[in-house]
Coordinates of C-alpha atoms in Angstrom, one line a residue:
M1 CA 117.8 90.1 102.8
I2 CA 114.3 89.4 101.3
K3 CA 111.8 89.0 104.1
N4 CA 108.1 89.8 104.4
I5 CA 107.6 90.5 100.7
S6 CA 107.8 86.7 100.3
R7 CA 104.6 86.3 102.2
I8 CA 102.8 88.4 99.6
I9 CA 104.4 86.5 96.7
I10 CA 103.4 83.1 98.2
A11 CA 99.8 84.3 98.6
I12 CA 99.8 85.6 95.0
L13 CA 101.2 82.4 93.5
M14 CA 99.0 80.1 95.5
M15 CA 96.0 81.7 93.6
I16 CA 97.4 80.5 90.2
P17 CA 95.3 77.6 89.0
N18 CA 97.4 74.5 88.0
L19 CA 100.6 76.2 88.9
G20 CA 102.6 73.0 88.9
T21 CA 101.5 72.0 85.4
S22 CA 101.3 75.4 83.6
Q23 CA 103.4 75.4 80.5
I24 CA 104.7 78.3 78.4
N25 CA 105.2 77.9 74.7
L26 CA 107.4 80.6 73.2
N27 CA 105.9 79.9 69.8
S28 CA 102.3 79.7 70.9
K29 CA 99.9 82.2 69.5
H30 CA 97.5 81.4 72.3
T31 CA 99.9 82.0 75.2
P32 CA 102.2 84.9 74.2
S33 CA 105.6 84.9 75.9
Y34 CA 105.6 88.7 76.1
Y35 CA 103.7 91.8 75.2
L36 CA 104.9 95.0 73.6
H37 CA 103.8 98.5 74.6
A38 CA 102.6 100.8 71.7
L39 CA 105.9 102.7 72.1
C40 CA 107.8 99.6 70.9
D41 CA 106.9 99.7 67.2
T42 CA 108.7 96.7 65.6
T43 CA 106.9 97.4 62.3
N44 CA 108.8 100.5 61.6
N45 CA 111.8 99.6 63.8
S46 CA 112.6 96.1 62.9
N47 CA 116.2 96.5 64.0
I48 CA 115.0 96.1 67.7
I49 CA 113.5 92.7 67.1
P50 CA 116.7 90.6 67.6
Y51 CA 117.4 92.5 70.8
I52 CA 113.9 91.8 72.1
H53 CA 114.2 88.1 71.2
H54 CA 117.5 87.8 72.9
W55 CA 116.1 89.3 76.1
I56 CA 113.0 87.1 76.1
K57 CA 115.0 84.0 75.4
F58 CA 117.2 84.8 78.4
L59 CA 114.1 85.2 80.7
Y60 CA 112.6 81.9 79.7
T61 CA 115.8 79.8 79.6
E62 CA 115.8 77.4 82.6
E63 CA 119.3 75.9 82.1
P64 CA 121.9 78.1 83.9
S65 CA 124.7 77.3 81.5
E66 CA 122.6 78.3 78.5
R67 CA 121.6 81.6 80.2
K68 CA 125.2 82.4 81.0
K69 CA 126.1 82.2 77.3
M70 CA 123.8 85.2 76.6
W71 CA 125.5 87.5 79.2
N72 CA 128.5 89.8 79.2
P73 CA 131.6 87.6 80.1
Q74 CA 133.1 90.6 82.0
D75 CA 130.1 90.8 84.3
I76 CA 130.4 87.1 85.0
D77 CA 134.1 87.5 85.8
K78 CA 133.2 90.4 88.2
W79 CA 130.1 89.1 89.9
G80 CA 130.5 85.4 89.7
D81 CA 128.9 82.4 88.0
L82 CA 125.7 82.5 90.1
E83 CA 124.8 86.2 90.4
Y84 CA 126.2 87.9 87.4
A85 CA 122.7 89.1 86.4
L86 CA 122.2 91.4 89.4
F87 CA 118.4 91.5 89.2
Y88 CA 117.9 87.8 88.7
Q89 CA 117.5 86.3 92.2
S90 CA 115.3 89.2 93.3
L91 CA 112.9 88.7 90.4
F92 CA 113.0 84.9 90.1
Q93 CA 112.2 83.6 93.6
Y94 CA 110.3 80.9 91.7
P95 CA 111.2 79.0 88.5
P96 CA 110.8 81.2 85.4
K97 CA 108.1 78.9 83.8
Y98 CA 105.9 79.5 86.8
L99 CA 106.6 83.2 87.5
L100 CA 106.5 84.2 83.8
N101 CA 103.2 82.4 83.3
Y102 CA 101.7 84.7 85.9
F103 CA 103.6 87.9 85.5
K104 CA 104.1 88.4 81.7
P105 CA 107.1 90.4 80.4
Y106 CA 105.5 93.6 79.1
I107 CA 108.2 95.5 77.2
L108 CA 107.6 99.2 77.7
S109 CA 110.5 100.7 75.7
V110 CA 113.5 99.8 73.5
Y111 CA 116.0 102.5 72.7
F112 CA 119.6 102.9 71.6
E113 CA 122.4 105.0 73.2
D114 CA 125.9 104.8 71.8
T115 CA 126.6 101.1 71.2
L116 CA 124.0 99.8 73.6
C117 CA 120.3 98.8 73.3
Y118 CA 118.3 99.4 76.4
I119 CA 115.1 97.4 77.2
V120 CA 112.7 98.4 79.9
T121 CA 110.3 95.6 80.9
A122 CA 107.4 95.5 83.3
F123 CA 106.3 92.1 84.7
W124 CA 102.5 92.2 84.7
N125 CA 99.5 90.1 85.4
F126 CA 97.0 91.1 82.8
N127 CA 94.2 89.2 84.4
K128 CA 94.2 91.1 87.7
S129 CA 92.5 94.4 88.4
P130 CA 93.4 96.6 91.4
S131 CA 91.5 96.1 94.6
D132 CA 90.7 98.7 97.3
S133 CA 90.6 96.0 100.0
L134 CA 92.8 93.0 99.1
I135 CA 96.3 94.4 99.1
Y136 CA 98.0 91.2 97.8
Q137 CA 96.1 91.6 94.5
N138 CA 97.7 95.0 93.9
S139 CA 101.0 93.5 92.7
N140 CA 101.1 95.1 89.2
P141 CA 103.7 95.8 88.2
F142 CA 105.6 93.0 90.0
A143 CA 108.8 94.7 88.9
I144 CA 110.2 97.0 86.1
T145 CA 113.7 96.1 85.0
E146 CA 116.1 97.7 82.6
V147 CA 118.9 95.9 80.9
A148 CA 121.4 96.7 78.2
I149 CA 122.4 94.6 75.2
Y150 CA 125.4 95.0 73.0
N151 CA 126.4 93.4 69.7
Q152 CA 129.9 92.0 69.4
N153 CA 130.9 90.3 66.2
D154 CA 127.2 89.6 65.4
T155 CA 126.6 88.0 68.8
L156 CA 124.3 89.7 71.3
Y157 CA 125.2 89.9 75.0
L158 CA 123.2 91.2 78.0
T159 CA 124.9 93.4 80.5
N160 CA 124.2 95.1 83.9
L161 CA 123.8 98.8 84.4
F162 CA 125.7 99.0 87.7
N163 CA 128.8 100.8 86.3
K164 CA 126.7 103.3 84.5
R165 CA 124.4 104.0 87.4
T166 CA 127.2 104.5 89.9
S167 CA 129.5 106.4 87.5
F168 CA 128.9 109.7 89.3
W169 CA 128.8 108.3 92.9
K170 CA 131.5 109.0 95.5
K171 CA 134.3 106.6 96.0
E172 CA 136.5 106.4 99.1
S173 CA 138.5 103.7 100.9
F174 CA 138.9 102.9 104.6
N175 CA 141.6 100.2 105.2
T176 CA 140.4 97.1 103.3
I177 CA 136.9 98.5 102.5
H178 CA 136.3 100.4 99.2
Y179 CA 133.1 102.4 99.6
I180 CA 130.9 103.5 96.7
Y181 CA 128.1 105.8 98.0
E182 CA 125.5 108.2 96.7
P183 CA 126.6 111.8 96.2
S184 CA 124.2 113.1 98.9
L185 CA 125.8 111.0 101.6
H186 CA 129.0 111.5 103.5
L187 CA 131.4 108.8 104.6
N188 CA 130.7 107.9 108.3
L189 CA 134.2 107.2 109.6
V190 CA 132.9 105.8 112.9
D191 CA 130.8 103.2 111.1
A192 CA 133.5 102.5 108.6
K193 CA 135.9 101.7 111.5
K194 CA 133.2 99.4 113.0
S195 CA 132.8 97.6 109.7
Y196 CA 136.5 97.1 109.5
E197 CA 136.7 95.8 113.1
F198 CA 133.7 93.5 112.5
I199 CA 135.3 92.0 109.4
S200 CA 138.5 91.4 111.3
H201 CA 136.7 89.9 114.3
I202 CA 134.5 87.4 112.3
S203 CA 137.4 86.5 110.0
S204 CA 139.6 85.7 113.0
F205 CA 136.8 83.6 114.7
W206 CA 136.6 81.4 111.6
G207 CA 140.4 81.4 110.9
L208 CA 140.0 83.3 107.6
N209 CA 142.1 86.0 106.1
P210 CA 140.2 89.3 105.8
D211 CA 139.3 90.2 102.3
T212 CA 139.2 93.5 100.6
I213 CA 135.6 94.3 99.9
T214 CA 133.5 96.8 98.1
Y215 CA 130.7 98.4 100.1
V216 CA 127.9 100.2 98.2
V217 CA 125.8 102.5 100.3
C218 CA 122.4 103.6 98.9
Q219 CA 120.0 106.0 100.6
S220 CA 117.0 103.7 100.2
P221 CA 115.9 100.3 99.1
Q222 CA 114.6 101.9 95.9
S223 CA 118.1 103.2 95.1
L224 CA 119.5 99.7 95.9
G225 CA 117.1 98.1 93.4
Y226 CA 118.0 100.7 90.8
L227 CA 121.6 99.6 90.9
L228 CA 120.5 96.0 90.5
G229 CA 118.7 97.0 87.3
F230 CA 115.2 97.7 88.6
N231 CA 113.4 100.9 87.6
F232 CA 110.6 99.8 90.0
F233 CA 111.7 97.7 92.9
Y234 CA 109.0 95.4 94.4
A235 CA 110.1 91.8 93.5
G236 CA 112.7 90.9 96.1
Y237 CA 112.4 94.3 97.8
T238 CA 115.2 94.4 100.5
T239 CA 117.4 96.8 102.5
G240 CA 120.6 94.8 101.9
R241 CA 122.2 92.4 99.5
A242 CA 125.6 90.6 99.6
F243 CA 127.3 89.2 96.6
P244 CA 129.9 86.9 98.2
E245 CA 131.7 85.8 94.9
A246 CA 132.2 89.4 93.9
K247 CA 133.0 90.5 97.5
I248 CA 130.5 93.4 97.1
L249 CA 127.8 94.4 99.6
F250 CA 124.8 96.7 99.0
S251 CA 123.4 98.7 101.9
G252 CA 119.9 100.1 101.1
N253 CA 119.4 102.0 104.3
G254 CA 122.2 104.6 104.1
L255 CA 124.3 102.7 106.7
F256 CA 128.1 102.3 106.4
Y257 CA 127.9 99.5 109.0
Y258 CA 125.6 96.6 108.2
P259 CA 126.9 93.5 110.2
H260 CA 124.1 91.2 109.0
E261 CA 125.1 91.6 105.3
L262 CA 128.8 91.7 106.2
T263 CA 128.4 88.3 107.7
H264 CA 126.9 87.0 104.5
L265 CA 129.6 88.6 102.5
I266 CA 132.5 87.1 104.5
L267 CA 131.1 83.6 105.3
D268 CA 128.7 82.6 102.5
A269 CA 131.4 82.2 99.8
H270 CA 133.7 80.3 102.1
F271 CA 131.3 77.8 103.5
K272 CA 128.8 77.6 100.6
W273 CA 126.0 76.6 102.9
G274 CA 122.3 76.6 102.3
H275 CA 119.7 79.3 103.1
F276 CA 119.0 78.1 106.7
L277 CA 122.6 78.2 107.9
S278 CA 123.4 81.3 105.9
E279 CA 120.6 83.4 107.6
A280 CA 121.1 81.7 111.0
F281 CA 124.8 82.8 111.2
A282 CA 124.1 86.2 109.6
T283 CA 121.6 86.8 112.4
Y284 CA 123.7 85.3 115.1
F285 CA 126.8 87.4 114.3
G286 CA 125.2 90.4 112.6
G287 CA 121.8 90.7 114.2
S288 CA 118.9 92.2 112.3
G289 CA 118.1 95.9 111.8
K290 CA 119.5 97.9 114.7
N291 CA 119.4 94.9 117.1
N292 CA 122.2 92.4 117.9
F293 CA 121.5 88.8 118.6
D294 CA 121.1 89.2 122.4
Q295 CA 118.5 92.0 121.8
L296 CA 116.7 89.9 119.2
L297 CA 116.7 86.9 121.6
M298 CA 115.0 89.0 124.3
E299 CA 112.4 90.3 121.9
F300 CA 111.8 86.7 120.7
K301 CA 111.3 85.4 124.2
T302 CA 108.9 88.2 125.1
K303 CA 106.9 87.5 122.0
Y304 CA 107.1 83.7 122.4
P305 CA 107.5 82.9 126.1
F306 CA 106.7 79.3 125.4
I307 CA 107.4 77.5 122.1
T308 CA 105.2 74.7 121.0
E309 CA 105.7 72.5 118.0
K310 CA 102.9 74.3 116.2
I311 CA 104.5 77.7 116.9
F312 CA 107.8 76.4 115.7
N313 CA 106.3 75.1 112.4
D314 CA 104.3 78.3 111.9
I315 CA 107.4 80.4 112.2
F316 CA 109.2 78.4 109.6
N317 CA 106.3 78.5 107.2
Y318 CA 107.8 81.9 106.4
P319 CA 111.5 81.1 106.2
N320 CA 112.4 84.7 105.2
S321 CA 110.7 86.3 108.1
T322 CA 112.6 87.9 111.0
D323 CA 111.2 85.4 113.4
A324 CA 112.5 82.5 111.3
Y325 CA 115.9 84.2 111.1
V326 CA 116.0 84.6 114.9
L327 CA 114.8 81.1 115.7
S328 CA 117.4 79.7 113.3
A329 CA 120.1 81.8 115.1
I330 CA 118.9 80.5 118.5
M331 CA 119.3 76.9 117.3
I332 CA 122.8 77.7 116.1
D333 CA 123.6 79.3 119.4
I334 CA 122.6 76.0 121.2
L335 CA 124.9 73.9 119.1
L336 CA 127.7 76.4 119.3
S337 CA 127.4 76.5 123.1
K338 CA 127.6 72.7 123.3
Y339 CA 130.0 71.7 120.5
G340 CA 131.7 74.9 119.4
K341 CA 132.1 75.9 115.7
H342 CA 133.5 72.5 114.8
F343 CA 129.9 71.0 114.9
L344 CA 129.9 72.1 111.2
D345 CA 132.6 69.7 110.4
K346 CA 130.2 66.8 110.5
M347 CA 127.5 68.5 108.4
D348 CA 126.9 68.6 104.7
L349 CA 126.6 72.4 104.6
K350 CA 125.0 72.5 101.1
K351 CA 122.2 70.4 102.4
T352 CA 121.0 73.0 104.8
E353 CA 118.6 74.9 102.5
N354 CA 115.7 74.7 105.0
V355 CA 115.0 73.8 108.6
E356 CA 113.8 70.3 107.7
E357 CA 117.2 69.5 106.1
F358 CA 119.1 71.0 109.0
L359 CA 117.1 69.1 111.5
K360 CA 117.8 65.8 109.8
Q361 CA 121.5 66.4 110.1
S362 CA 121.4 67.8 113.7
S363 CA 119.3 64.8 114.8
A364 CA 121.6 62.3 113.1
Y365 CA 124.9 63.7 114.3
F366 CA 124.1 65.4 117.6
N367 CA 120.8 63.9 118.6
Y368 CA 119.2 67.3 118.4
N369 CA 115.7 66.9 116.9
K370 CA 112.9 69.5 116.8
I371 CA 111.6 68.4 120.2
K372 CA 115.0 68.8 121.9
F373 CA 115.6 72.2 120.3
I374 CA 112.1 73.3 121.6
Y375 CA 112.9 72.0 125.0
E376 CA 116.3 73.9 125.1
I377 CA 114.7 77.1 123.8
N378 CA 111.9 77.0 126.5
K379 CA 114.6 76.7 129.2
M380 CA 116.2 79.9 128.1
K381 CA 115.5 83.0 130.1

């Protein structure tokens, strides 16, 4: 999932003056909602204007139900109501009116192939110059996306490029797992078996029926981003993504066994919990990187032999960091050890987006507040 890149994004956005009150006016001559590269000549190619306007309207639309009307219904059926636009969550980790006021859509090219119009867009801060010492300033472009738009009965619809970009990839199945992987890779049967056994184990633990899933294996994070619709992948850069509603997993490290993302895929759609519990359980069952939870726990205790309240708070200041994931998993381990998995029955799972919300519930239902968790963690060897 998205990790250390968030630290850079936070540093960048904190530099924006009056971030909370910045307004974007689509019709304002003083604050353009987008820019066009010289290659995009709307004077001599006026037929591209409606497509550009459709794309820009989608980007600036805050209301999810209105955005959905502008997208291919078949994509929505396949990927689900929340993540049908594959690039969206990676790009918009902050509300559009904030992010797009800082990184302006800069349309680089518009071209037609067959019945589709393709739009390539860089998200660019035109007020920033590169620095040779301050790395966080060198965030241009923040991303480069490519989307397609088609016209059906005089109505325009955006659509993903996933099917086109995987059309020549290899496809092979192992039991209930349908693999799609880059032509340069070879199906790793040992890891495919491990994935199948992991799915069976975690489904059994939670009393779920194992689902048939699609597992997409990319050689690199850049290749993963390319399938999501990024021609340049920086916003939301990650080595793995799970789309629980679609039952599709992306591995961006060439691995046919990715237990962290498999956990997300199996559990997130069923429990519909917030970010804190989602990452806590994914780390608890699936580990992180090449390490399982026990190994992560040993590393964490070596790094933090004694936790103070300040250290606890500092870790969760970066909720997408590995340390935050591991600390979340440790807290879950404590509750599982004492109450078993049924401790979740008392909790409002949707209200566990962050550690503060989780602590409110754990304190109310189990008398486990921050201080008690810290005490239990420091007792661990």
